[in-house]
JSON list of C-alpha atoms and ligand atoms in Angstrom, two decimals:
[
{"chain": "F", "resi": 168, "resn": "MET", "atom": "CA", "xyz": [85.43, 167.17, 114.04]},
{"chain": "F", "resi": 169, "resn": "ALA", "atom": "CA", "xyz": [85.22, 170.48, 115.84]},
{"chain": "F", "resi": 170, "resn": "ILE", "atom": "CA", "xyz": [87.27, 171.78, 118.75]},
{"chain": "F", "resi": 171, "resn": "VAL", "atom": "CA", "xyz": [84.93, 174.10, 120.62]},
{"chain": "F", "resi": 172, "resn": "GLY", "atom": "CA", "xyz": [86.13, 176.58, 123.21]},
{"chain": "F", "resi": 173, "resn": "ALA", "atom": "CA", "xyz": [85.92, 180.19, 124.31]},
{"chain": "F", "resi": 174, "resn": "ASN", "atom": "CA", "xyz": [88.48, 182.83, 123.42]},
{"chain": "F", "resi": 175, "resn": "GLY", "atom": "CA", "xyz": [91.78, 181.85, 125.07]},
{"chain": "F", "resi": 176, "resn": "ALA", "atom": "CA", "xyz": [90.85, 178.18, 125.57]},
{"chain": "F", "resi": 177, "resn": "GLY", "atom": "CA", "xyz": [93.89, 177.10, 123.56]},
{"chain": "F", "resi": 178, "resn": "LYS", "atom": "CA", "xyz": [92.41, 176.15, 120.18]},
{"chain": "F", "resi": 179, "resn": "SER", "atom": "CA", "xyz": [94.91, 178.05, 118.03]},
{"chain": "F", "resi": 180, "resn": "THR", "atom": "CA", "xyz": [97.81, 176.95, 120.22]},
{"chain": "F", "resi": 181, "resn": "LEU", "atom": "CA", "xyz": [96.67, 173.35, 119.75]},
{"chain": "F", "resi": 182, "resn": "PHE", "atom": "CA", "xyz": [96.67, 173.74, 115.96]},
{"chain": "F", "resi": 183, "resn": "ASP", "atom": "CA", "xyz": [100.00, 175.60, 116.01]},
{"chain": "F", "resi": 184, "resn": "GLY", "atom": "CA", "xyz": [101.33, 172.70, 118.09]},
{"chain": "F", "resi": 185, "resn": "VAL", "atom": "CA", "xyz": [100.12, 170.09, 115.61]},
{"chain": "F", "resi": 186, "resn": "MET", "atom": "CA", "xyz": [101.82, 172.02, 112.80]},
{"chain": "F", "resi": 187, "resn": "GLY", "atom": "CA", "xyz": [105.05, 172.26, 114.79]},
{"chain": "F", "resi": 188, "resn": "LEU", "atom": "CA", "xyz": [104.87, 176.04, 114.93]},
{"chain": "F", "resi": 189, "resn": "VAL", "atom": "CA", "xyz": [105.19, 176.13, 118.72]},
{"chain": "F", "resi": 190, "resn": "HIS", "atom": "CA", "xyz": [107.11, 173.97, 121.14]},
{"chain": "F", "resi": 191, "resn": "THR", "atom": "CA", "xyz": [105.11, 170.97, 122.39]},
{"chain": "F", "resi": 192, "resn": "ARG", "atom": "CA", "xyz": [105.62, 168.12, 124.81]},
{"chain": "F", "resi": 193, "resn": "GLY", "atom": "CA", "xyz": [104.06, 164.67, 124.70]},
{"chain": "F", "resi": 194, "resn": "ASP", "atom": "CA", "xyz": [103.32, 163.09, 121.36]},
{"chain": "F", "resi": 195, "resn": "ILE", "atom": "CA", "xyz": [101.41, 164.11, 118.25]},
{"chain": "F", "resi": 196, "resn": "ARG", "atom": "CA", "xyz": [100.51, 161.32, 115.85]},
{"chain": "F", "resi": 197, "resn": "LEU", "atom": "CA", "xyz": [99.18, 161.40, 112.33]},
{"chain": "F", "resi": 198, "resn": "ALA", "atom": "CA", "xyz": [97.68, 158.05, 111.28]},
{"chain": "F", "resi": 199, "resn": "GLY", "atom": "CA", "xyz": [99.76, 156.36, 113.97]},
{"chain": "F", "resi": 200, "resn": "GLU", "atom": "CA", "xyz": [103.07, 158.02, 113.03]},
{"chain": "F", "resi": 201, "resn": "SER", "atom": "CA", "xyz": [104.65, 160.51, 115.38]},
{"chain": "F", "resi": 202, "resn": "ILE", "atom": "CA", "xyz": [105.10, 164.00, 113.94]},
{"chain": "F", "resi": 203, "resn": "GLN", "atom": "CA", "xyz": [106.08, 165.46, 117.29]},
{"chain": "F", "resi": 204, "resn": "GLY", "atom": "CA", "xyz": [108.87, 168.04, 117.06]},
{"chain": "F", "resi": 205, "resn": "LYS", "atom": "CA", "xyz": [109.32, 167.57, 113.31]},
{"chain": "F", "resi": 206, "resn": "GLY", "atom": "CA", "xyz": [108.25, 171.08, 112.34]},
{"chain": "F", "resi": 207, "resn": "PRO", "atom": "CA", "xyz": [105.82, 172.65, 109.87]},
{"chain": "F", "resi": 208, "resn": "THR", "atom": "CA", "xyz": [107.56, 171.55, 106.66]},
{"chain": "F", "resi": 209, "resn": "PHE", "atom": "CA", "xyz": [107.29, 167.95, 107.77]},
{"chain": "F", "resi": 210, "resn": "ALA", "atom": "CA", "xyz": [103.65, 168.40, 108.85]},
{"chain": "F", "resi": 211, "resn": "VAL", "atom": "CA", "xyz": [102.67, 169.82, 105.44]},
{"chain": "F", "resi": 212, "resn": "GLY", "atom": "CA", "xyz": [104.63, 167.12, 103.65]},
{"chain": "F", "resi": 213, "resn": "ALA", "atom": "CA", "xyz": [102.86, 164.48, 105.75]},
{"chain": "F", "resi": 214, "resn": "GLY", "atom": "CA", "xyz": [99.51, 165.75, 104.49]},
{"chain": "F", "resi": 215, "resn": "ILE", "atom": "CA", "xyz": [98.26, 168.38, 106.92]},
{"chain": "F", "resi": 216, "resn": "GLY", "atom": "CA", "xyz": [96.87, 171.65, 105.59]},
{"chain": "F", "resi": 217, "resn": "TYR", "atom": "CA", "xyz": [96.40, 174.62, 107.89]},
{"chain": "F", "resi": 218, "resn": "ALA", "atom": "CA", "xyz": [94.07, 177.56, 107.44]},
{"chain": "F", "resi": 219, "resn": "SER", "atom": "CA", "xyz": [95.16, 179.68, 110.37]},
{"chain": "F", "resi": 220, "resn": "GLU", "atom": "CA", "xyz": [93.00, 182.32, 112.04]},
{"chain": "F", "resi": 221, "resn": "ARG", "atom": "CA", "xyz": [95.80, 184.74, 111.17]},
{"chain": "F", "resi": 222, "resn": "PHE", "atom": "CA", "xyz": [95.29, 184.21, 107.42]},
{"chain": "F", "resi": 223, "resn": "ASN", "atom": "CA", "xyz": [98.75, 185.67, 106.64]},
{"chain": "F", "resi": 224, "resn": "LEU", "atom": "CA", "xyz": [97.84, 186.49, 103.06]},
{"chain": "F", "resi": 225, "resn": "PHE", "atom": "CA", "xyz": [100.17, 188.56, 100.92]},
{"chain": "F", "resi": 226, "resn": "PRO", "atom": "CA", "xyz": [98.05, 191.72, 100.54]},
{"chain": "F", "resi": 227, "resn": "TYR", "atom": "CA", "xyz": [99.64, 193.06, 97.35]},
{"chain": "F", "resi": 228, "resn": "MET", "atom": "CA", "xyz": [99.76, 189.75, 95.55]},
{"chain": "F", "resi": 229, "resn": "SER", "atom": "CA", "xyz": [96.90, 188.49, 93.41]},
{"chain": "F", "resi": 230, "resn": "VAL", "atom": "CA", "xyz": [94.37, 185.93, 94.59]},
{"chain": "F", "resi": 231, "resn": "ARG", "atom": "CA", "xyz": [95.98, 183.39, 92.26]},
{"chain": "F", "resi": 232, "resn": "ASP", "atom": "CA", "xyz": [99.52, 184.05, 93.49]},
{"chain": "F", "resi": 233, "resn": "ASN", "atom": "CA", "xyz": [98.36, 183.78, 97.10]},
{"chain": "F", "resi": 234, "resn": "LEU", "atom": "CA", "xyz": [96.89, 180.36, 96.28]},
{"chain": "F", "resi": 235, "resn": "LEU", "atom": "CA", "xyz": [100.12, 179.30, 94.59]},
{"chain": "F", "resi": 236, "resn": "THR", "atom": "CA", "xyz": [102.11, 179.99, 97.77]},
{"chain": "F", "resi": 237, "resn": "GLY", "atom": "CA", "xyz": [100.37, 176.92, 99.21]},
{"chain": "F", "resi": 238, "resn": "ALA", "atom": "CA", "xyz": [101.56, 174.68, 96.39]},
{"chain": "F", "resi": 239, "resn": "TRP", "atom": "CA", "xyz": [105.22, 174.44, 97.42]},
{"chain": "F", "resi": 240, "resn": "THR", "atom": "CA", "xyz": [104.99, 170.75, 98.31]},
{"chain": "F", "resi": 241, "resn": "ALA", "atom": "CA", "xyz": [102.73, 169.86, 95.36]},
{"chain": "F", "resi": 242, "resn": "ARG", "atom": "CA", "xyz": [104.32, 171.67, 92.44]},
{"chain": "F", "resi": 243, "resn": "LYS", "atom": "CA", "xyz": [103.65, 168.85, 90.00]},
{"chain": "F", "resi": 244, "resn": "SER", "atom": "CA", "xyz": [99.88, 169.06, 90.45]},
{"chain": "F", "resi": 245, "resn": "ILE", "atom": "CA", "xyz": [99.34, 172.81, 90.59]},
{"chain": "F", "resi": 246, "resn": "GLU", "atom": "CA", "xyz": [96.77, 172.97, 87.77]},
{"chain": "F", "resi": 247, "resn": "GLU", "atom": "CA", "xyz": [94.79, 170.04, 89.14]},
{"chain": "F", "resi": 248, "resn": "ASN", "atom": "CA", "xyz": [94.73, 171.42, 92.67]},
{"chain": "F", "resi": 249, "resn": "LEU", "atom": "CA", "xyz": [93.91, 174.92, 91.46]},
{"chain": "F", "resi": 250, "resn": "LEU", "atom": "CA", "xyz": [90.97, 173.53, 89.51]},
{"chain": "F", "resi": 251, "resn": "ARG", "atom": "CA", "xyz": [89.66, 171.83, 92.65]},
{"chain": "F", "resi": 252, "resn": "VAL", "atom": "CA", "xyz": [89.97, 175.07, 94.61]},
{"chain": "F", "resi": 253, "resn": "HIS", "atom": "CA", "xyz": [88.18, 176.99, 91.85]},
{"chain": "F", "resi": 254, "resn": "THR", "atom": "CA", "xyz": [85.41, 174.39, 91.73]},
{"chain": "F", "resi": 255, "resn": "LEU", "atom": "CA", "xyz": [84.94, 174.75, 95.46]},
{"chain": "F", "resi": 256, "resn": "PHE", "atom": "CA", "xyz": [85.21, 178.55, 95.42]},
{"chain": "F", "resi": 257, "resn": "PRO", "atom": "CA", "xyz": [84.20, 179.88, 91.98]},
{"chain": "F", "resi": 258, "resn": "ARG", "atom": "CA", "xyz": [84.65, 183.40, 93.31]},
{"chain": "F", "resi": 259, "resn": "LEU", "atom": "CA", "xyz": [88.40, 182.86, 93.57]},
{"chain": "F", "resi": 260, "resn": "ALA", "atom": "CA", "xyz": [88.47, 182.06, 89.84]},
{"chain": "F", "resi": 261, "resn": "GLU", "atom": "CA", "xyz": [86.46, 185.19, 89.06]},
{"chain": "F", "resi": 262, "resn": "ARG", "atom": "CA", "xyz": [88.83, 187.32, 91.14]},
{"chain": "F", "resi": 263, "resn": "GLU", "atom": "CA", "xyz": [92.02, 185.59, 90.12]},
{"chain": "F", "resi": 264, "resn": "SER", "atom": "CA", "xyz": [94.02, 188.70, 89.30]},
{"chain": "F", "resi": 265, "resn": "GLN", "atom": "CA", "xyz": [92.63, 190.92, 92.05]},
{"chain": "F", "resi": 266, "resn": "GLU", "atom": "CA", "xyz": [94.95, 191.88, 94.93]},
{"chain": "F", "resi": 267, "resn": "ALA", "atom": "CA", "xyz": [94.16, 190.05, 98.17]},
{"chain": "F", "resi": 268, "resn": "ALA", "atom": "CA", "xyz": [94.07, 193.40, 100.01]},
{"chain": "F", "resi": 269, "resn": "THR", "atom": "CA", "xyz": [90.96, 194.39, 98.06]},
{"chain": "F", "resi": 270, "resn": "CYS", "atom": "CA", "xyz": [89.04, 191.19, 98.85]},
{"chain": "F", "resi": 271, "resn": "SER", "atom": "CA", "xyz": [86.20, 190.97, 101.38]},
{"chain": "F", "resi": 272, "resn": "GLY", "atom": "CA", "xyz": [86.50, 189.07, 104.67]},
{"chain": "F", "resi": 273, "resn": "GLY", "atom": "CA", "xyz": [84.66, 186.08, 103.25]},
{"chain": "F", "resi": 274, "resn": "GLU", "atom": "CA", "xyz": [86.87, 186.03, 100.15]},
{"chain": "F", "resi": 275, "resn": "ARG", "atom": "CA", "xyz": [89.99, 186.18, 102.32]},
{"chain": "F", "resi": 276, "resn": "GLN", "atom": "CA", "xyz": [88.74, 183.17, 104.27]},
{"chain": "F", "resi": 277, "resn": "MET", "atom": "CA", "xyz": [88.22, 181.39, 100.94]},
{"chain": "F", "resi": 278, "resn": "ILE", "atom": "CA", "xyz": [91.78, 182.26, 99.85]},
{"chain": "F", "resi": 279, "resn": "SER", "atom": "CA", "xyz": [93.12, 180.98, 103.15]},
{"chain": "F", "resi": 280, "resn": "LEU", "atom": "CA", "xyz": [91.18, 177.70, 102.79]},
{"chain": "F", "resi": 281, "resn": "GLY", "atom": "CA", "xyz": [92.06, 177.42, 99.11]},
{"chain": "F", "resi": 282, "resn": "ARG", "atom": "CA", "xyz": [95.75, 177.98, 99.76]},
{"chain": "F", "resi": 283, "resn": "ALA", "atom": "CA", "xyz": [95.70, 175.21, 102.40]},
{"chain": "F", "resi": 284, "resn": "LEU", "atom": "CA", "xyz": [94.13, 172.91, 99.79]},
{"chain": "F", "resi": 285, "resn": "MET", "atom": "CA", "xyz": [96.85, 173.63, 97.23]},
{"chain": "F", "resi": 286, "resn": "SER", "atom": "CA", "xyz": [99.12, 171.10, 98.97]},
{"chain": "F", "resi": 287, "resn": "ALA", "atom": "CA", "xyz": [96.38, 168.44, 98.52]},
{"chain": "F", "resi": 288, "resn": "PRO", "atom": "CA", "xyz": [96.25, 167.60, 102.23]},
{"chain": "F", "resi": 289, "resn": "LYS", "atom": "CA", "xyz": [94.53, 164.59, 103.78]},
{"chain": "F", "resi": 290, "resn": "LEU", "atom": "CA", "xyz": [93.81, 166.46, 107.00]},
{"chain": "F", "resi": 291, "resn": "LEU", "atom": "CA", "xyz": [92.77, 170.09, 107.04]},
{"chain": "F", "resi": 292, "resn": "LEU", "atom": "CA", "xyz": [92.92, 172.25, 110.17]},
{"chain": "F", "resi": 293, "resn": "VAL", "atom": "CA", "xyz": [90.66, 175.27, 109.97]},
{"chain": "F", "resi": 294, "resn": "ASP", "atom": "CA", "xyz": [90.86, 177.82, 112.75]},
{"chain": "F", "resi": 295, "resn": "GLU", "atom": "CA", "xyz": [87.69, 179.87, 113.31]},
{"chain": "F", "resi": 296, "resn": "PRO", "atom": "CA", "xyz": [86.23, 179.53, 109.80]},
{"chain": "F", "resi": 297, "resn": "THR", "atom": "CA", "xyz": [83.36, 181.91, 110.52]},
{"chain": "F", "resi": 298, "resn": "ILE", "atom": "CA", "xyz": [84.85, 184.58, 112.76]},
{"chain": "F", "resi": 299, "resn": "GLY", "atom": "CA", "xyz": [83.67, 188.04, 111.77]},
{"chain": "F", "resi": 300, "resn": "LEU", "atom": "CA", "xyz": [81.66, 186.82, 108.79]},
{"chain": "F", "resi": 301, "resn": "ALA", "atom": "CA", "xyz": [78.02, 187.55, 107.96]},
{"chain": "F", "resi": 302, "resn": "PRO", "atom": "CA", "xyz": [75.57, 184.63, 108.40]},
{"chain": "F", "resi": 303, "resn": "LYS", "atom": "CA", "xyz": [75.15, 184.15, 104.65]},
{"chain": "F", "resi": 304, "resn": "ILE", "atom": "CA", "xyz": [78.92, 183.86, 104.17]},
{"chain": "F", "resi": 305, "resn": "CYS", "atom": "CA", "xyz": [79.15, 181.51, 107.19]},
{"chain": "F", "resi": 306, "resn": "ALA", "atom": "CA", "xyz": [76.66, 179.22, 105.46]},
{"chain": "F", "resi": 307, "resn": "GLU", "atom": "CA", "xyz": [78.74, 179.31, 102.26]},
{"chain": "F", "resi": 308, "resn": "ILE", "atom": "CA", "xyz": [81.89, 178.44, 104.18]},
{"chain": "F", "resi": 309, "resn": "ALA", "atom": "CA", "xyz": [80.05, 175.64, 106.02]},
{"chain": "F", "resi": 310, "resn": "GLN", "atom": "CA", "xyz": [78.92, 174.21, 102.72]},
{"chain": "F", "resi": 311, "resn": "SER", "atom": "CA", "xyz": [82.45, 174.29, 101.33]},
{"chain": "F", "resi": 312, "resn": "LEU", "atom": "CA", "xyz": [83.77, 172.48, 104.43]},
{"chain": "F", "resi": 313, "resn": "GLN", "atom": "CA", "xyz": [81.12, 169.80, 103.96]},
{"chain": "F", "resi": 314, "resn": "ARG", "atom": "CA", "xyz": [82.08, 169.39, 100.31]},
{"chain": "F", "resi": 315, "resn": "MET", "atom": "CA", "xyz": [85.73, 168.97, 101.29]},
{"chain": "F", "resi": 316, "resn": "ARG", "atom": "CA", "xyz": [84.69, 166.14, 103.58]},
{"chain": "F", "resi": 317, "resn": "ASP", "atom": "CA", "xyz": [82.01, 164.51, 101.42]},
{"chain": "F", "resi": 318, "resn": "GLU", "atom": "CA", "xyz": [83.35, 165.02, 97.89]},
{"chain": "F", "resi": 319, "resn": "MET", "atom": "CA", "xyz": [87.10, 165.35, 98.40]},
{"chain": "F", "resi": 320, "resn": "GLY", "atom": "CA", "xyz": [87.36, 162.82, 101.23]},
{"chain": "F", "resi": 321, "resn": "LEU", "atom": "CA", "xyz": [89.26, 165.16, 103.53]},
{"chain": "F", "resi": 322, "resn": "THR", "atom": "CA", "xyz": [89.34, 164.89, 107.29]},
{"chain": "F", "resi": 323, "resn": "VAL", "atom": "CA", "xyz": [88.40, 168.36, 108.46]},
{"chain": "F", "resi": 324, "resn": "LEU", "atom": "CA", "xyz": [89.18, 169.60, 111.94]},
{"chain": "F", "resi": 325, "resn": "ILE", "atom": "CA", "xyz": [87.77, 173.01, 112.79]},
{"chain": "F", "resi": 326, "resn": "ALA", "atom": "CA", "xyz": [88.28, 175.22, 115.84]},
{"chain": "F", "resi": 327, "resn": "GLU", "atom": "CA", "xyz": [85.18, 177.21, 116.73]},
{"chain": "F", "resi": 328, "resn": "GLN", "atom": "CA", "xyz": [83.91, 179.57, 119.40]},
{"chain": "F", "resi": 329, "resn": "ASN", "atom": "CA", "xyz": [80.46, 179.32, 117.90]},
{"chain": "F", "resi": 330, "resn": "ALA", "atom": "CA", "xyz": [79.29, 176.04, 119.44]},
{"chain": "F", "resi": 331, "resn": "ASN", "atom": "CA", "xyz": [75.99, 176.06, 117.59]},
{"chain": "F", "resi": 332, "resn": "PHE", "atom": "CA", "xyz": [77.73, 176.34, 114.24]},
{"chain": "F", "resi": 333, "resn": "ALA", "atom": "CA", "xyz": [80.13, 173.56, 115.21]},
{"chain": "F", "resi": 334, "resn": "ILE", "atom": "CA", "xyz": [77.55, 171.07, 116.43]},
{"chain": "F", "resi": 335, "resn": "ARG", "atom": "CA", "xyz": [75.51, 171.35, 113.25]},
{"chain": "F", "resi": 336, "resn": "LEU", "atom": "CA", "xyz": [78.51, 170.81, 111.05]},
{"chain": "F", "resi": 337, "resn": "ALA", "atom": "CA", "xyz": [80.69, 168.30, 112.86]},
{"chain": "F", "resi": 338, "resn": "GLU", "atom": "CA", "xyz": [80.10, 164.64, 113.58]},
{"chain": "F", "resi": 339, "resn": "ARG", "atom": "CA", "xyz": [82.30, 164.82, 116.64]},
{"chain": "F", "resi": 340, "resn": "LEU", "atom": "CA", "xyz": [83.10, 167.60, 119.11]},
{"chain": "F", "resi": 341, "resn": "LEU", "atom": "CA", "xyz": [85.86, 168.21, 121.60]},
{"chain": "F", "resi": 342, "resn": "ILE", "atom": "CA", "xyz": [85.17, 170.89, 124.18]},
{"chain": "F", "resi": 343, "resn": "LEU", "atom": "CA", "xyz": [88.29, 172.71, 125.33]},
{"chain": "F", "resi": 344, "resn": "GLU", "atom": "CA", "xyz": [88.45, 174.79, 128.51]},
{"chain": "F", "resi": 345, "resn": "SER", "atom": "CA", "xyz": [91.67, 176.51, 129.57]},
{"chain": "F", "resi": 346, "resn": "GLY", "atom": "CA", "xyz": [93.78, 174.03, 127.66]},
{"chain": "F", "resi": 347, "resn": "HIS", "atom": "CA", "xyz": [91.96, 170.97, 129.01]},
{"chain": "F", "resi": 348, "resn": "ILE", "atom": "CA", "xyz": [89.38, 168.71, 127.41]},
{"chain": "F", "resi": 349, "resn": "ARG", "atom": "CA", "xyz": [86.08, 169.21, 129.22]},
{"chain": "F", "resi": 350, "resn": "ALA", "atom": "CA", "xyz": [84.11, 166.76, 127.08]},
{"chain": "F", "resi": 351, "resn": "GLY", "atom": "CA", "xyz": [84.29, 164.96, 123.79]},
{"chain": "F", "resi": 352, "resn": "GLY", "atom": "CA", "xyz": [82.23, 162.61, 121.67]},
{"chain": "F", "resi": 353, "resn": "GLN", "atom": "CA", "xyz": [79.58, 162.37, 119.02]},
{"chain": "F", "resi": 354, "resn": "SER", "atom": "CA", "xyz": [77.75, 165.67, 118.52]},
{"chain": "F", "resi": 355, "resn": "GLU", "atom": "CA", "xyz": [74.40, 163.98, 119.00]},
{"chain": "F", "resi": 356, "resn": "GLU", "atom": "CA", "xyz": [75.46, 162.51, 122.35]},
{"chain": "F", "resi": 357, "resn": "LEU", "atom": "CA", "xyz": [76.89, 165.79, 123.66]},
{"chain": "F", "resi": 358, "resn": "ALA", "atom": "CA", "xyz": [73.67, 167.52, 122.66]},
{"chain": "F", "resi": 359, "resn": "LYS", "atom": "CA", "xyz": [71.92, 165.44, 125.33]},
{"chain": "F", "resi": 360, "resn": "ASP", "atom": "CA", "xyz": [74.21, 166.69, 128.13]},
{"chain": "F", "resi": 361, "resn": "GLU", "atom": "CA", "xyz": [72.24, 169.41, 129.89]},
{"chain": "F", "resi": 362, "resn": "GLY", "atom": "CA", "xyz": [75.27, 170.94, 131.62]},
{"chain": "F", "resi": 363, "resn": "LEU", "atom": "CA", "xyz": [77.09, 171.35, 128.33]},
{"chain": "F", "resi": 364, "resn": "VAL", "atom": "CA", "xyz": [74.00, 172.56, 126.55]},
{"chain": "F", "resi": 365, "resn": "SER", "atom": "CA", "xyz": [73.40, 175.34, 129.05]},
{"chain": "F", "resi": 366, "resn": "ALA", "atom": "CA", "xyz": [77.10, 176.30, 129.13]},
{"chain": "F", "resi": 367, "resn": "TYR", "atom": "CA", "xyz": [77.76, 176.19, 125.41]},
{"chain": "F", "resi": 368, "resn": "PHE", "atom": "CA", "xyz": [74.65, 175.99, 123.34]},
{"chain": "F", "resi": 369, "resn": "GLY", "atom": "CA", "xyz": [72.17, 177.97, 125.41]},
{"chain": "F", "resi": 370, "resn": "LYS", "atom": "CA", "xyz": [71.68, 180.75, 122.95]},
{"chain": "F", "resi": 371, "resn": "ASP", "atom": "CA", "xyz": [72.19, 180.88, 119.25]},
{"chain": "F", "resi": 372, "resn": "ALA", "atom": "CA", "xyz": [75.57, 182.54, 119.01]},
{"chain": "F", "resi": 373, "resn": "GLY", "atom": "CA", "xyz": [75.76, 182.78, 115.27]},
{"chain": "F", "resi": 374, "resn": "GLY", "atom": "CA", "xyz": [72.63, 182.77, 113.18]},
{"chain": "F", "resi": 375, "resn": "PHE", "atom": "CA", "xyz": [74.08, 180.15, 110.87]},
{"chain": "F", "resi": 376, "resn": "GLU", "atom": "CA", "xyz": [71.29, 178.63, 108.84]},
{"chain": "F", "resi": 377, "resn": "ALA", "atom": "CA", "xyz": [71.66, 174.88, 108.63]},
{"chain": "F", "resi": 378, "resn": "LYS", "atom": "CA", "xyz": [71.76, 173.67, 105.09]},
{"chain": "F", "resi": 379, "resn": "GLU", "atom": "CA", "xyz": [69.31, 170.96, 104.14]},
{"chain": "F", "resi": 380, "resn": "GLY", "atom": "CA", "xyz": [70.75, 167.59, 104.99]},
{"chain": "F", "resi": 381, "resn": "VAL", "atom": "CA", "xyz": [73.01, 168.94, 107.72]},
{"chain": "F", "resi": 382, "resn": "LYS", "atom": "CA", "xyz": [72.41, 166.98, 110.88]},
{"chain": "F", "resi": 383, "resn": "SER", "atom": "CA", "xyz": [70.90, 169.31, 113.40]},
{"chain": "F", "resi": 384, "resn": "PRO", "atom": "CA", "xyz": [70.83, 167.57, 116.77]},
{"chain": "F", "resi": 385, "resn": "GLY", "atom": "CA", "xyz": [68.89, 169.44, 119.39]},
{"chain": "F", "resi": 386, "resn": "ALA", "atom": "CA", "xyz": [67.20, 171.90, 117.09]},
{"chain": "F", "resi": 387, "resn": "ALA", "atom": "CA", "xyz": [65.09, 172.91, 120.07]},
{"chain": "F", "resi": 388, "resn": "TRP", "atom": "CA", "xyz": [67.92, 174.85, 121.63]},
{"chain": "F", "resi": 389, "resn": "THR", "atom": "CA", "xyz": [69.21, 176.63, 118.59]},
{"chain": "J", "resi": 202, "resn": "ADP", "atom": "N1", "xyz": [103.72, 179.79, 123.71]},
{"chain": "J", "resi": 202, "resn": "ADP", "atom": "C1", "xyz": [102.86, 180.10, 124.69]},
{"chain": "J", "resi": 202, "resn": "ADP", "atom": "N2", "xyz": [103.25, 180.05, 125.99]},
{"chain": "J", "resi": 202, "resn": "ADP", "atom": "C2", "xyz": [102.38, 180.34, 126.96]},
{"chain": "J", "resi": 202, "resn": "ADP", "atom": "N3", "xyz": [101.13, 180.72, 126.78]},
{"chain": "J", "resi": 202, "resn": "ADP", "atom": "C3", "xyz": [100.68, 180.78, 125.52]},
{"chain": "J", "resi": 202, "resn": "ADP", "atom": "C4", "xyz": [101.52, 180.47, 124.42]},
{"chain": "J", "resi": 202, "resn": "ADP", "atom": "N4", "xyz": [100.77, 180.59, 123.29]},
{"chain": "J", "resi": 202, "resn": "ADP", "atom": "C5", "xyz": [99.54, 180.97, 123.68]},
{"chain": "J", "resi": 202, "resn": "ADP", "atom": "N5", "xyz": [99.48, 181.08, 125.02]},
{"chain": "J", "resi": 202, "resn": "ADP", "atom": "C6", "xyz": [98.31, 181.45, 125.80]},
{"chain": "J", "resi": 202, "resn": "ADP", "atom": "O1", "xyz": [97.42, 180.33, 125.73]},
{"chain": "J", "resi": 202, "resn": "ADP", "atom": "C7", "xyz": [96.09, 180.79, 125.76]},
{"chain": "J", "resi": 202, "resn": "ADP", "atom": "C8", "xyz": [95.35, 180.18, 124.61]},
{"chain": "J", "resi": 202, "resn": "ADP", "atom": "O2", "xyz": [95.53, 180.94, 123.44]},
{"chain": "J", "resi": 202, "resn": "ADP", "atom": "P1", "xyz": [94.90, 180.55, 122.04]},
{"chain": "J", "resi": 202, "resn": "ADP", "atom": "O3", "xyz": [95.41, 179.23, 121.63]},
{"chain": "J", "resi": 202, "resn": "ADP", "atom": "O4", "xyz": [95.15, 181.68, 121.12]},
{"chain": "J", "resi": 202, "resn": "ADP", "atom": "O5", "xyz": [93.35, 180.42, 122.37]},
{"chain": "J", "resi": 202, "resn": "ADP", "atom": "P2", "xyz": [92.11, 180.36, 121.40]},
{"chain": "J", "resi": 202, "resn": "ADP", "atom": "O6", "xyz": [92.60, 180.13, 120.01]},
{"chain": "J", "resi": 202, "resn": "ADP", "atom": "O7", "xyz": [91.28, 179.23, 121.93]},
{"chain": "J", "resi": 202, "resn": "ADP", "atom": "O8", "xyz": [91.41, 181.68, 121.53]},
{"chain": "J", "resi": 202, "resn": "ADP", "atom": "C9", "xyz": [96.12, 182.30, 125.75]},
{"chain": "J", "resi": 202, "resn": "ADP", "atom": "O9", "xyz": [95.91, 182.74, 127.07]},
{"chain": "J", "resi": 202, "resn": "ADP", "atom": "C10", "xyz": [97.52, 182.60, 125.25]},
{"chain": "J", "resi": 202, "resn": "ADP", "atom": "O10", "xyz": [97.99, 183.83, 125.75]},
{"chain": "J", "resi": 203, "resn": "MG", "atom": "MG1", "xyz": [92.32, 181.22, 118.33]}
]
């Protein structure tokens, strides 16, 4: 599922709220259980991984050590989880001992995603997976997100400004405007809404090349 919205719509605040990093009102439920007000340690323990747009990597620590910082709640299965991360991102295995500060933007995104996977979450929140990345790297990241869903059985929730990227990748979309839900539903259904299409999908904002097999509703307006 993708949360789509312009800069300032509230996507990151929504994710921070789910993780208990900011104060929230109302209720937040994970598989029917309230996690409202229980804080980030509880959220991670309950099975939510978070790859924040802020990354917050440790620049002078190695790629491997950065990944290990995500394993605090899953210390018994570090090797197993690390192997999964390396299978998904072979480049992180190749660069294991390199300092994070010397990694490219795409590699940092991979470290951020990999670190979130080190706690073996059931639900992964990924904030702006493609921001600032070249189209080829965006496609690589998109493929890894699909593998997390299809091969690892994860529920993946992404926040995206790039509506065209989001609609090709996600089965469901939620459109956020100034903190409010403007529309939500199956990607294919929303693709038929002319108002939304002209507001959000009118021009190709990203240049992401859909991988074979990726559903591409409304290819005419990409
Ligand atoms: N704790 C807060 N209290 C009030 N306003 C906030 C708080 N956190 C973020 N905002 C504001 O909410 C808006 C949404 O921010 P953000 O979630 O970062 O948007 P997005 O990730 O969609 O770009 C911004 O205008 C931001 O300044
Ligand atoms: Mg944001």
